[in-house]
Amino acid sequence: MKSPEQFGGENPEAKKEALRDQLAALIKTIARKPHLKVVTEVDEQTRLQMAMQGQDANRQWFWQQKVDKKTGKVLEELVHLPEQMMEKSENFVRGASAHEAGHALITRLGDIVPNEVLQQLGFHGMLAALEERPTDQVVRDRYPGAGEWVDEVRRELLAEGEAAMKASKNLGYIPKIMQLFDLLVFEPHFHGKPTRIEPEVLEMYEKIRKNVEKVEH
């Protein structure tokens, strides 16, 4: 696979375009889905849905399936890579892209969980948090060397989250379930016991640690 420098020399836009092509090939290879679409823009419906959840779709990278509500048939499957992400290091964008390819490969929430369970308060968030580490792990297993990429993404996201918390002067109480979600996603990347996690939550996590690691692998 050619590097961005081989494609575009010193032209910044050409290098970005080359990197996007490289990422698209990477995603399709890991996901084992050659027809998976890789896009840089989102449709209006997705933009509005994410806005209702407090997210800016133009700044998020994500895997998405568009499904026929009547038949349940998948109409379209894509990975969105925002333009802003291209400003980060190449290893970061490779890691984020590989992670979303991992979602395309293993995510089956709608297939394995009954709707009445999925709709229970907090359950969807817990399941989404629990799936993050296995999605990284399948990338490590099936694309040797990519572990460094997904680990860089995870470490940077953790650092950004901790910096944002320290910078907030109006930091309120963090619900225990959100503290648990943080452990489910980031625990291998914490240095020691995180101070923002209450002892009761740490105790709960230790009770389920082996199960979490079993799911991860």
mmCIF file with all atom_site columns, C-alpha atoms in Angstrom:
data_model
loop_
_atom_site.group_PDB
_atom_site.id
_atom_site.type_symbol
_atom_site.label_atom_id
_atom_site.label_alt_id
_atom_site.label_comp_id
_atom_site.label_asym_id
_atom_site.label_entity_id
_atom_site.label_seq_id
_atom_site.pdbx_PDB_ins_code
_atom_site.Cartn_x
_atom_site.Cartn_y
_atom_site.Cartn_z
_atom_site.occupancy
_atom_site.B_iso_or_equiv
_atom_site.pdbx_formal_charge
_atom_site.auth_seq_id
_atom_site.auth_comp_id
_atom_site.auth_asym_id
_atom_site.auth_atom_id
_atom_site.pdbx_PDB_model_num
ATOM 1   C CA . MET A 1 1   ? 0.000   0.000   0.000  1.00 0.00 ? 1   MET A CA 1
ATOM 2   C CA . LYS A 1 2   ? 1.438   3.375   -0.977 1.00 0.00 ? 2   LYS A CA 1
ATOM 3   C CA . SER A 1 3   ? 2.101   6.004   1.643  1.00 0.00 ? 3   SER A CA 1
ATOM 4   C CA . PRO A 1 4   ? 0.532   9.492   1.473  1.00 0.00 ? 4   PRO A CA 1
ATOM 5   C CA . GLU A 1 5   ? 3.967   10.896  0.572  1.00 0.00 ? 5   GLU A CA 1
ATOM 6   C CA . GLN A 1 6   ? 4.193   8.616   -2.471 1.00 0.00 ? 6   GLN A CA 1
ATOM 7   C CA . PHE A 1 7   ? 0.790   9.768   -3.670 1.00 0.00 ? 7   PHE A CA 1
ATOM 8   C CA . GLY A 1 8   ? 0.973   13.483  -3.061 1.00 0.00 ? 8   GLY A CA 1
ATOM 9   C CA . GLY A 1 9   ? 4.489   14.658  -2.320 1.00 0.00 ? 9   GLY A CA 1
ATOM 10  C CA . GLU A 1 10  ? 4.300   17.781  -0.188 1.00 0.00 ? 10  GLU A CA 1
ATOM 11  C CA . ASN A 1 11  ? 0.767   18.776  -1.286 1.00 0.00 ? 11  ASN A CA 1
ATOM 12  C CA . PRO A 1 12  ? -1.301  18.682  1.951  1.00 0.00 ? 12  PRO A CA 1
ATOM 13  C CA . GLU A 1 13  ? -4.631  18.032  0.239  1.00 0.00 ? 13  GLU A CA 1
ATOM 14  C CA . ALA A 1 14  ? -3.175  15.292  -1.939 1.00 0.00 ? 14  ALA A CA 1
ATOM 15  C CA . LYS A 1 15  ? -1.653  13.672  1.155  1.00 0.00 ? 15  LYS A CA 1
ATOM 16  C CA . LYS A 1 16  ? -5.028  13.786  2.945  1.00 0.00 ? 16  LYS A CA 1
ATOM 17  C CA . GLU A 1 17  ? -6.751  12.247  -0.056 1.00 0.00 ? 17  GLU A CA 1
ATOM 18  C CA . ALA A 1 18  ? -4.126  9.517   -0.210 1.00 0.00 ? 18  ALA A CA 1
ATOM 19  C CA . LEU A 1 19  ? -4.602  8.830   3.492  1.00 0.00 ? 19  LEU A CA 1
ATOM 20  C CA . ARG A 1 20  ? -8.381  8.589   3.058  1.00 0.00 ? 20  ARG A CA 1
ATOM 21  C CA . ASP A 1 21  ? -7.891  6.032   0.264  1.00 0.00 ? 21  ASP A CA 1
ATOM 22  C CA . GLN A 1 22  ? -5.523  4.090   2.499  1.00 0.00 ? 22  GLN A CA 1
ATOM 23  C CA . LEU A 1 23  ? -8.006  4.139   5.377  1.00 0.00 ? 23  LEU A CA 1
ATOM 24  C CA . ALA A 1 24  ? -10.860 2.966   3.160  1.00 0.00 ? 24  ALA A CA 1
ATOM 25  C CA . ALA A 1 25  ? -8.780  -0.018  2.045  1.00 0.00 ? 25  ALA A CA 1
ATOM 26  C CA . LEU A 1 26  ? -7.825  -0.737  5.661  1.00 0.00 ? 26  LEU A CA 1
ATOM 27  C CA . ILE A 1 27  ? -11.454 -0.647  6.838  1.00 0.00 ? 27  ILE A CA 1
ATOM 28  C CA . LYS A 1 28  ? -12.703 -2.935  4.084  1.00 0.00 ? 28  LYS A CA 1
ATOM 29  C CA . THR A 1 29  ? -9.870  -5.394  4.712  1.00 0.00 ? 29  THR A CA 1
ATOM 30  C CA . ILE A 1 30  ? -10.420 -5.656  8.464  1.00 0.00 ? 30  ILE A CA 1
ATOM 31  C CA . ALA A 1 31  ? -14.227 -5.721  8.163  1.00 0.00 ? 31  ALA A CA 1
ATOM 32  C CA . ARG A 1 32  ? -13.991 -8.276  5.334  1.00 0.00 ? 32  ARG A CA 1
ATOM 33  C CA . LYS A 1 33  ? -16.636 -6.271  3.499  1.00 0.00 ? 33  LYS A CA 1
ATOM 34  C CA . PRO A 1 34  ? -15.321 -4.983  0.161  1.00 0.00 ? 34  PRO A CA 1
ATOM 35  C CA . HIS A 1 35  ? -18.567 -3.128  -0.566 1.00 0.00 ? 35  HIS A CA 1
ATOM 36  C CA . LEU A 1 36  ? -18.621 -1.245  2.749  1.00 0.00 ? 36  LEU A CA 1
ATOM 37  C CA . LYS A 1 37  ? -18.888 2.492   2.073  1.00 0.00 ? 37  LYS A CA 1
ATOM 38  C CA . VAL A 1 38  ? -16.392 4.908   3.631  1.00 0.00 ? 38  VAL A CA 1
ATOM 39  C CA . VAL A 1 39  ? -17.680 8.496   3.681  1.00 0.00 ? 39  VAL A CA 1
ATOM 40  C CA . THR A 1 40  ? -16.668 11.921  5.001  1.00 0.00 ? 40  THR A CA 1
ATOM 41  C CA . GLU A 1 41  ? -20.151 13.467  5.149  1.00 0.00 ? 41  GLU A CA 1
ATOM 42  C CA . VAL A 1 42  ? -23.365 12.491  6.942  1.00 0.00 ? 42  VAL A CA 1
ATOM 43  C CA . ASP A 1 43  ? -26.986 12.696  5.856  1.00 0.00 ? 43  ASP A CA 1
ATOM 44  C CA . GLU A 1 44  ? -29.390 15.128  7.505  1.00 0.00 ? 44  GLU A CA 1
ATOM 45  C CA . GLN A 1 45  ? -31.325 12.448  9.403  1.00 0.00 ? 45  GLN A CA 1
ATOM 46  C CA . THR A 1 46  ? -28.165 11.119  11.040 1.00 0.00 ? 46  THR A CA 1
ATOM 47  C CA . ARG A 1 47  ? -27.042 14.652  11.815 1.00 0.00 ? 47  ARG A CA 1
ATOM 48  C CA . LEU A 1 48  ? -30.328 15.429  13.583 1.00 0.00 ? 48  LEU A CA 1
ATOM 49  C CA . GLN A 1 49  ? -30.420 12.128  15.487 1.00 0.00 ? 49  GLN A CA 1
ATOM 50  C CA . MET A 1 50  ? -26.905 12.636  16.817 1.00 0.00 ? 50  MET A CA 1
ATOM 51  C CA . ALA A 1 51  ? -27.629 16.282  17.665 1.00 0.00 ? 51  ALA A CA 1
ATOM 52  C CA . MET A 1 52  ? -30.497 15.084  19.867 1.00 0.00 ? 52  MET A CA 1
ATOM 53  C CA . GLN A 1 53  ? -27.917 13.022  21.759 1.00 0.00 ? 53  GLN A CA 1
ATOM 54  C CA . GLY A 1 54  ? -25.627 16.034  22.142 1.00 0.00 ? 54  GLY A CA 1
ATOM 55  C CA . GLN A 1 55  ? -23.190 14.921  19.446 1.00 0.00 ? 55  GLN A CA 1
ATOM 56  C CA . ASP A 1 56  ? -21.876 16.738  16.390 1.00 0.00 ? 56  ASP A CA 1
ATOM 57  C CA . ALA A 1 57  ? -21.987 14.163  13.596 1.00 0.00 ? 57  ALA A CA 1
ATOM 58  C CA . ASN A 1 58  ? -19.467 16.139  11.573 1.00 0.00 ? 58  ASN A CA 1
ATOM 59  C CA . ARG A 1 59  ? -16.835 15.558  14.256 1.00 0.00 ? 59  ARG A CA 1
ATOM 60  C CA . GLN A 1 60  ? -17.585 11.894  15.072 1.00 0.00 ? 60  GLN A CA 1
ATOM 61  C CA . TRP A 1 61  ? -16.205 8.752   13.482 1.00 0.00 ? 61  TRP A CA 1
ATOM 62  C CA . PHE A 1 62  ? -18.653 5.863   13.501 1.00 0.00 ? 62  PHE A CA 1
ATOM 63  C CA . TRP A 1 63  ? -19.950 2.718   11.838 1.00 0.00 ? 63  TRP A CA 1
ATOM 64  C CA . GLN A 1 64  ? -23.567 2.795   10.733 1.00 0.00 ? 64  GLN A CA 1
ATOM 65  C CA . GLN A 1 65  ? -26.139 0.425   9.320  1.00 0.00 ? 65  GLN A CA 1
ATOM 66  C CA . LYS A 1 66  ? -29.276 1.762   7.675  1.00 0.00 ? 66  LYS A CA 1
ATOM 67  C CA . VAL A 1 67  ? -32.052 -0.780  8.074  1.00 0.00 ? 67  VAL A CA 1
ATOM 68  C CA . ASP A 1 68  ? -35.508 -1.140  6.536  1.00 0.00 ? 68  ASP A CA 1
ATOM 69  C CA . LYS A 1 69  ? -37.849 -0.754  9.526  1.00 0.00 ? 69  LYS A CA 1
ATOM 70  C CA . LYS A 1 70  ? -40.430 -3.129  8.063  1.00 0.00 ? 70  LYS A CA 1
ATOM 71  C CA . THR A 1 71  ? -38.223 -5.980  6.920  1.00 0.00 ? 71  THR A CA 1
ATOM 72  C CA . GLY A 1 72  ? -35.150 -5.509  9.103  1.00 0.00 ? 72  GLY A CA 1
ATOM 73  C CA . LYS A 1 73  ? -32.996 -5.811  5.982  1.00 0.00 ? 73  LYS A CA 1
ATOM 74  C CA . VAL A 1 74  ? -29.757 -3.831  5.926  1.00 0.00 ? 74  VAL A CA 1
ATOM 75  C CA . LEU A 1 75  ? -30.054 -1.257  3.153  1.00 0.00 ? 75  LEU A CA 1
ATOM 76  C CA . GLU A 1 76  ? -26.656 0.352   3.518  1.00 0.00 ? 76  GLU A CA 1
ATOM 77  C CA . GLU A 1 77  ? -23.567 -0.012  5.679  1.00 0.00 ? 77  GLU A CA 1
ATOM 78  C CA . LEU A 1 78  ? -20.916 2.651   6.055  1.00 0.00 ? 78  LEU A CA 1
ATOM 79  C CA . VAL A 1 79  ? -18.089 4.071   8.124  1.00 0.00 ? 79  VAL A CA 1
ATOM 80  C CA . HIS A 1 80  ? -17.920 7.833   8.585  1.00 0.00 ? 80  HIS A CA 1
ATOM 81  C CA . LEU A 1 81  ? -14.484 9.464   8.895  1.00 0.00 ? 81  LEU A CA 1
ATOM 82  C CA . PRO A 1 82  ? -14.794 13.219  9.579  1.00 0.00 ? 82  PRO A CA 1
ATOM 83  C CA . GLU A 1 83  ? -12.481 15.704  7.916  1.00 0.00 ? 83  GLU A CA 1
ATOM 84  C CA . GLN A 1 84  ? -11.337 17.011  11.323 1.00 0.00 ? 84  GLN A CA 1
ATOM 85  C CA . MET A 1 85  ? -9.951  13.591  12.222 1.00 0.00 ? 85  MET A CA 1
ATOM 86  C CA . MET A 1 86  ? -7.400  13.882  9.408  1.00 0.00 ? 86  MET A CA 1
ATOM 87  C CA . GLU A 1 87  ? -5.589  16.561  11.410 1.00 0.00 ? 87  GLU A CA 1
ATOM 88  C CA . LYS A 1 88  ? -4.547  13.983  14.008 1.00 0.00 ? 88  LYS A CA 1
ATOM 89  C CA . SER A 1 89  ? -1.557  11.655  13.778 1.00 0.00 ? 89  SER A CA 1
ATOM 90  C CA . GLU A 1 90  ? -1.624  8.943   11.138 1.00 0.00 ? 90  GLU A CA 1
ATOM 91  C CA . ASN A 1 91  ? -1.560  6.233   13.795 1.00 0.00 ? 91  ASN A CA 1
ATOM 92  C CA . PHE A 1 92  ? -4.578  7.810   15.483 1.00 0.00 ? 92  PHE A CA 1
ATOM 93  C CA . VAL A 1 93  ? -6.655  7.931   12.293 1.00 0.00 ? 93  VAL A CA 1
ATOM 94  C CA . ARG A 1 94  ? -5.603  4.385   11.425 1.00 0.00 ? 94  ARG A CA 1
ATOM 95  C CA . GLY A 1 95  ? -6.609  3.239   14.904 1.00 0.00 ? 95  GLY A CA 1
ATOM 96  C CA . ALA A 1 96  ? -9.987  4.988   14.814 1.00 0.00 ? 96  ALA A CA 1
ATOM 97  C CA . SER A 1 97  ? -10.662 3.593   11.346 1.00 0.00 ? 97  SER A CA 1
ATOM 98  C CA . ALA A 1 98  ? -9.626  0.079   12.337 1.00 0.00 ? 98  ALA A CA 1
ATOM 99  C CA . HIS A 1 99  ? -11.871 0.257   15.413 1.00 0.00 ? 99  HIS A CA 1
ATOM 100 C CA . GLU A 1 100 ? -14.912 1.142   13.306 1.00 0.00 ? 100 GLU A CA 1
ATOM 101 C CA . ALA A 1 101 ? -14.037 -1.702  10.952 1.00 0.00 ? 101 ALA A CA 1
ATOM 102 C CA . GLY A 1 102 ? -14.085 -3.921  14.031 1.00 0.00 ? 102 GLY A CA 1
ATOM 103 C CA . HIS A 1 103 ? -17.640 -2.757  14.702 1.00 0.00 ? 103 HIS A CA 1
ATOM 104 C CA . ALA A 1 104 ? -18.611 -3.666  11.152 1.00 0.00 ? 104 ALA A CA 1
ATOM 105 C CA . LEU A 1 105 ? -17.132 -7.100  11.757 1.00 0.00 ? 105 LEU A CA 1
ATOM 106 C CA . ILE A 1 106 ? -18.606 -8.035  15.150 1.00 0.00 ? 106 ILE A CA 1
ATOM 107 C CA . THR A 1 107 ? -21.408 -5.691  16.283 1.00 0.00 ? 107 THR A CA 1
ATOM 108 C CA . ARG A 1 108 ? -24.675 -7.617  16.487 1.00 0.00 ? 108 ARG A CA 1
ATOM 109 C CA . LEU A 1 109 ? -26.663 -5.785  19.186 1.00 0.00 ? 109 LEU A CA 1
ATOM 110 C CA . GLY A 1 110 ? -30.005 -5.968  17.378 1.00 0.00 ? 110 GLY A CA 1
ATOM 111 C CA . ASP A 1 111 ? -29.559 -9.656  16.627 1.00 0.00 ? 111 ASP A CA 1
ATOM 112 C CA . ILE A 1 112 ? -28.698 -10.961 20.087 1.00 0.00 ? 112 ILE A CA 1
ATOM 113 C CA . VAL A 1 113 ? -30.617 -8.775  22.554 1.00 0.00 ? 113 VAL A CA 1
ATOM 114 C CA . PRO A 1 114 ? -34.441 -8.651  22.778 1.00 0.00 ? 114 PRO A CA 1
ATOM 115 C CA . ASN A 1 115 ? -35.847 -5.142  22.326 1.00 0.00 ? 115 ASN A CA 1
ATOM 116 C CA . GLU A 1 116 ? -37.541 -5.176  25.734 1.00 0.00 ? 116 GLU A CA 1
ATOM 117 C CA . VAL A 1 117 ? -34.140 -5.802  27.346 1.00 0.00 ? 117 VAL A CA 1
ATOM 118 C CA . LEU A 1 118 ? -32.241 -3.341  25.157 1.00 0.00 ? 118 LEU A CA 1
ATOM 119 C CA . GLN A 1 119 ? -34.707 -0.594  26.076 1.00 0.00 ? 119 GLN A CA 1
ATOM 120 C CA . GLN A 1 120 ? -34.223 -0.965  29.829 1.00 0.00 ? 120 GLN A CA 1
ATOM 121 C CA . LEU A 1 121 ? -32.680 2.108   31.422 1.00 0.00 ? 121 LEU A CA 1
ATOM 122 C CA . GLY A 1 122 ? -28.907 2.071   31.079 1.00 0.00 ? 122 GLY A CA 1
ATOM 123 C CA . PHE A 1 123 ? -28.694 -1.303  29.347 1.00 0.00 ? 123 PHE A CA 1
ATOM 124 C CA . HIS A 1 124 ? -27.876 -0.030  25.859 1.00 0.00 ? 124 HIS A CA 1
ATOM 125 C CA . GLY A 1 125 ? -25.122 2.194   27.240 1.00 0.00 ? 125 GLY A CA 1
ATOM 126 C CA . MET A 1 126 ? -23.662 -0.662  29.240 1.00 0.00 ? 126 MET A CA 1
ATOM 127 C CA . LEU A 1 127 ? -23.666 -3.005  26.262 1.00 0.00 ? 127 LEU A CA 1
ATOM 128 C CA . ALA A 1 128 ? -22.083 -0.354  24.037 1.00 0.00 ? 128 ALA A CA 1
ATOM 129 C CA . ALA A 1 129 ? -19.346 0.261   26.635 1.00 0.00 ? 129 ALA A CA 1
ATOM 130 C CA . LEU A 1 130 ? -18.741 -3.463  27.092 1.00 0.00 ? 130 LEU A CA 1
ATOM 131 C CA . GLU A 1 131 ? -18.284 -3.921  23.347 1.00 0.00 ? 131 GLU A CA 1
ATOM 132 C CA . GLU A 1 132 ? -15.521 -1.328  22.944 1.00 0.00 ? 132 GLU A CA 1
ATOM 133 C CA . ARG A 1 133 ? -12.636 -3.497  24.117 1.00 0.00 ? 133 ARG A CA 1
ATOM 134 C CA . PRO A 1 134 ? -13.633 -6.601  22.106 1.00 0.00 ? 134 PRO A CA 1
ATOM 135 C CA . THR A 1 135 ? -13.918 -4.365  19.036 1.00 0.00 ? 135 THR A CA 1
ATOM 136 C CA . ASP A 1 136 ? -10.318 -3.275  19.567 1.00 0.00 ? 136 ASP A CA 1
ATOM 137 C CA . GLN A 1 137 ? -9.244  -6.849  20.291 1.00 0.00 ? 137 GLN A CA 1
ATOM 138 C CA . VAL A 1 138 ? -10.631 -8.301  17.071 1.00 0.00 ? 138 VAL A CA 1
ATOM 139 C CA . VAL A 1 139 ? -8.526  -5.719  15.209 1.00 0.00 ? 139 VAL A CA 1
ATOM 140 C CA . ARG A 1 140 ? -5.414  -6.879  17.090 1.00 0.00 ? 140 ARG A CA 1
ATOM 141 C CA . ASP A 1 141 ? -6.198  -10.510 16.343 1.00 0.00 ? 141 ASP A CA 1
ATOM 142 C CA . ARG A 1 142 ? -6.896  -10.141 12.638 1.00 0.00 ? 142 ARG A CA 1
ATOM 143 C CA . TYR A 1 143 ? -4.575  -7.323  11.593 1.00 0.00 ? 143 TYR A CA 1
ATOM 144 C CA . PRO A 1 144 ? -1.117  -7.786  13.175 1.00 0.00 ? 144 PRO A CA 1
ATOM 145 C CA . GLY A 1 145 ? 0.479   -4.503  14.236 1.00 0.00 ? 145 GLY A CA 1
ATOM 146 C CA . ALA A 1 146 ? -2.797  -2.607  14.473 1.00 0.00 ? 146 ALA A CA 1
ATOM 147 C CA . GLY A 1 147 ? -2.883  -2.952  18.253 1.00 0.00 ? 147 GLY A CA 1
ATOM 148 C CA . GLU A 1 148 ? -0.555  0.043   18.545 1.00 0.00 ? 148 GLU A CA 1
ATOM 149 C CA . TRP A 1 149 ? -3.030  2.131   16.565 1.00 0.00 ? 149 TRP A CA 1
ATOM 150 C CA . VAL A 1 150 ? -6.146  1.300   18.589 1.00 0.00 ? 150 VAL A CA 1
ATOM 151 C CA . ASP A 1 151 ? -4.204  1.681   21.841 1.00 0.00 ? 151 ASP A CA 1
ATOM 152 C CA . GLU A 1 152 ? -3.068  5.172   20.805 1.00 0.00 ? 152 GLU A CA 1
ATOM 153 C CA . VAL A 1 153 ? -6.662  6.175   20.146 1.00 0.00 ? 153 VAL A CA 1
ATOM 154 C CA . ARG A 1 154 ? -7.814  4.798   23.492 1.00 0.00 ? 154 ARG A CA 1
ATOM 155 C CA . ARG A 1 155 ? -5.038  6.551   25.422 1.00 0.00 ? 155 ARG A CA 1
ATOM 156 C CA . GLU A 1 156 ? -5.673  9.874   23.693 1.00 0.00 ? 156 GLU A CA 1
ATOM 157 C CA . LEU A 1 157 ? -9.426  9.727   24.266 1.00 0.00 ? 157 LEU A CA 1
ATOM 158 C CA . LEU A 1 158 ? -8.848  8.924   27.931 1.00 0.00 ? 158 LEU A CA 1
ATOM 159 C CA . ALA A 1 159 ? -6.407  11.824  28.296 1.00 0.00 ? 159 ALA A CA 1
ATOM 160 C CA . GLU A 1 160 ? -8.812  14.222  26.568 1.00 0.00 ? 160 GLU A CA 1
ATOM 161 C CA . GLY A 1 161 ? -11.641 13.146  28.851 1.00 0.00 ? 161 GLY A CA 1
ATOM 162 C CA . GLU A 1 162 ? -9.559  13.585  31.996 1.00 0.00 ? 162 GLU A CA 1
ATOM 163 C CA . ALA A 1 163 ? -8.301  16.998  30.837 1.00 0.00 ? 163 ALA A CA 1
ATOM 164 C CA . ALA A 1 164 ? -11.851 18.151  30.133 1.00 0.00 ? 164 ALA A CA 1
ATOM 165 C CA . MET A 1 165 ? -12.932 17.067  33.612 1.00 0.00 ? 165 MET A CA 1
ATOM 166 C CA . LYS A 1 166 ? -10.074 18.959  35.269 1.00 0.00 ? 166 LYS A CA 1
ATOM 167 C CA . ALA A 1 167 ? -10.820 22.063  33.209 1.00 0.00 ? 167 ALA A CA 1
ATOM 168 C CA . SER A 1 168 ? -14.491 22.080  34.174 1.00 0.00 ? 168 SER A CA 1
ATOM 169 C CA . LYS A 1 169 ? -15.220 24.409  37.091 1.00 0.00 ? 169 LYS A CA 1
ATOM 170 C CA . ASN A 1 170 ? -18.789 23.194  37.377 1.00 0.00 ? 170 ASN A CA 1
ATOM 171 C CA . LEU A 1 171 ? -18.106 19.491  37.498 1.00 0.00 ? 171 LEU A CA 1
ATOM 172 C CA . GLY A 1 172 ? -21.055 17.802  39.103 1.00 0.00 ? 172 GLY A CA 1
ATOM 173 C CA . TYR A 1 173 ? -21.573 14.314  40.426 1.00 0.00 ? 173 TYR A CA 1
ATOM 174 C CA . ILE A 1 174 ? -20.820 11.538  37.930 1.00 0.00 ? 174 ILE A CA 1
ATOM 175 C CA . PRO A 1 175 ? -23.479 8.792   38.136 1.00 0.00 ? 175 PRO A CA 1
ATOM 176 C CA . LYS A 1 176 ? -22.075 5.468   39.248 1.00 0.00 ? 176 LYS A CA 1
ATOM 177 C CA . ILE A 1 177 ? -23.251 3.766   36.063 1.00 0.00 ? 177 ILE A CA 1
ATOM 178 C CA . MET A 1 178 ? -21.170 6.232   34.019 1.00 0.00 ? 178 MET A CA 1
ATOM 179 C CA . GLN A 1 179 ? -18.178 5.527   36.243 1.00 0.00 ? 179 GLN A CA 1
ATOM 180 C CA . LEU A 1 180 ? -18.657 1.833   35.507 1.00 0.00 ? 180 LEU A CA 1
ATOM 181 C CA . PHE A 1 181 ? -18.871 2.536   31.761 1.00 0.00 ? 181 PHE A CA 1
ATOM 182 C CA . ASP A 1 182 ? -15.504 4.324   31.981 1.00 0.00 ? 182 ASP A CA 1
ATOM 183 C CA . LEU A 1 183 ? -13.956 1.254   33.593 1.00 0.00 ? 183 LEU A CA 1
ATOM 184 C CA . LEU A 1 184 ? -15.480 -1.072  30.998 1.00 0.00 ? 184 LEU A CA 1
ATOM 185 C CA . VAL A 1 185 ? -13.949 0.982   28.171 1.00 0.00 ? 185 VAL A CA 1
ATOM 186 C CA . PHE A 1 186 ? -10.694 2.370   29.566 1.00 0.00 ? 186 PHE A CA 1
ATOM 187 C CA . GLU A 1 187 ? -9.595  0.260   32.542 1.00 0.00 ? 187 GLU A CA 1
ATOM 188 C CA . PRO A 1 188 ? -6.549  -1.304  30.795 1.00 0.00 ? 188 PRO A CA 1
ATOM 189 C CA . HIS A 1 189 ? -5.286  2.204   30.022 1.00 0.00 ? 189 HIS A CA 1
ATOM 190 C CA . PHE A 1 190 ? -5.722  3.736   33.459 1.00 0.00 ? 190 PHE A CA 1
ATOM 191 C CA . HIS A 1 191 ? -2.538  4.231   35.487 1.00 0.00 ? 191 HIS A CA 1
ATOM 192 C CA . GLY A 1 192 ? -3.456  2.893   38.904 1.00 0.00 ? 192 GLY A CA 1
ATOM 193 C CA . LYS A 1 193 ? -6.888  3.443   40.381 1.00 0.00 ? 193 LYS A CA 1
ATOM 194 C CA . PRO A 1 194 ? -8.632  6.483   38.886 1.00 0.00 ? 194 PRO A CA 1
ATOM 195 C CA . THR A 1 195 ? -9.522  8.996   41.579 1.00 0.00 ? 195 THR A CA 1
ATOM 196 C CA . ARG A 1 196 ? -12.857 9.884   40.022 1.00 0.00 ? 196 ARG A CA 1
ATOM 197 C CA . ILE A 1 197 ? -14.150 6.316   40.401 1.00 0.00 ? 197 ILE A CA 1
ATOM 198 C CA . GLU A 1 198 ? -15.852 5.645   43.732 1.00 0.00 ? 198 GLU A CA 1
ATOM 199 C CA . PRO A 1 199 ? -14.693 2.637   45.800 1.00 0.00 ? 199 PRO A CA 1
ATOM 200 C CA . GLU A 1 200 ? -18.107 0.983   45.470 1.00 0.00 ? 200 GLU A CA 1
ATOM 201 C CA . VAL A 1 201 ? -17.852 1.108   41.669 1.00 0.00 ? 201 VAL A CA 1
ATOM 202 C CA . LEU A 1 202 ? -14.302 -0.246  41.716 1.00 0.00 ? 202 LEU A CA 1
ATOM 203 C CA . GLU A 1 203 ? -15.490 -3.097  43.930 1.00 0.00 ? 203 GLU A CA 1
ATOM 204 C CA . MET A 1 204 ? -18.289 -3.906  41.482 1.00 0.00 ? 204 MET A CA 1
ATOM 205 C CA . TYR A 1 205 ? -15.871 -3.865  38.552 1.00 0.00 ? 205 TYR A CA 1
ATOM 206 C CA . GLU A 1 206 ? -13.518 -6.268  40.310 1.00 0.00 ? 206 GLU A CA 1
ATOM 207 C CA . LYS A 1 207 ? -16.430 -8.693  40.723 1.00 0.00 ? 207 LYS A CA 1
ATOM 208 C CA . ILE A 1 208 ? -17.074 -8.730  36.970 1.00 0.00 ? 208 ILE A CA 1
ATOM 209 C CA . ARG A 1 209 ? -13.512 -8.211  35.716 1.00 0.00 ? 209 ARG A CA 1
ATOM 210 C CA . LYS A 1 210 ? -12.993 -11.830 34.615 1.00 0.00 ? 210 LYS A CA 1
ATOM 211 C CA . ASN A 1 211 ? -16.288 -11.803 32.717 1.00 0.00 ? 211 ASN A CA 1
ATOM 212 C CA . VAL A 1 212 ? -15.371 -8.518  31.020 1.00 0.00 ? 212 VAL A CA 1
ATOM 213 C CA . GLU A 1 213 ? -11.991 -9.881  29.974 1.00 0.00 ? 213 GLU A CA 1
ATOM 214 C CA . LYS A 1 214 ? -13.623 -13.079 28.707 1.00 0.00 ? 214 LYS A CA 1
ATOM 215 C CA . VAL A 1 215 ? -15.918 -10.986 26.498 1.00 0.00 ? 215 VAL A CA 1
ATOM 216 C CA . GLU A 1 216 ? -12.939 -8.900  25.360 1.00 0.00 ? 216 GLU A CA 1
ATOM 217 C CA . HIS A 1 217 ? -11.117 -11.967 24.093 1.00 0.00 ? 217 HIS A CA 1
#
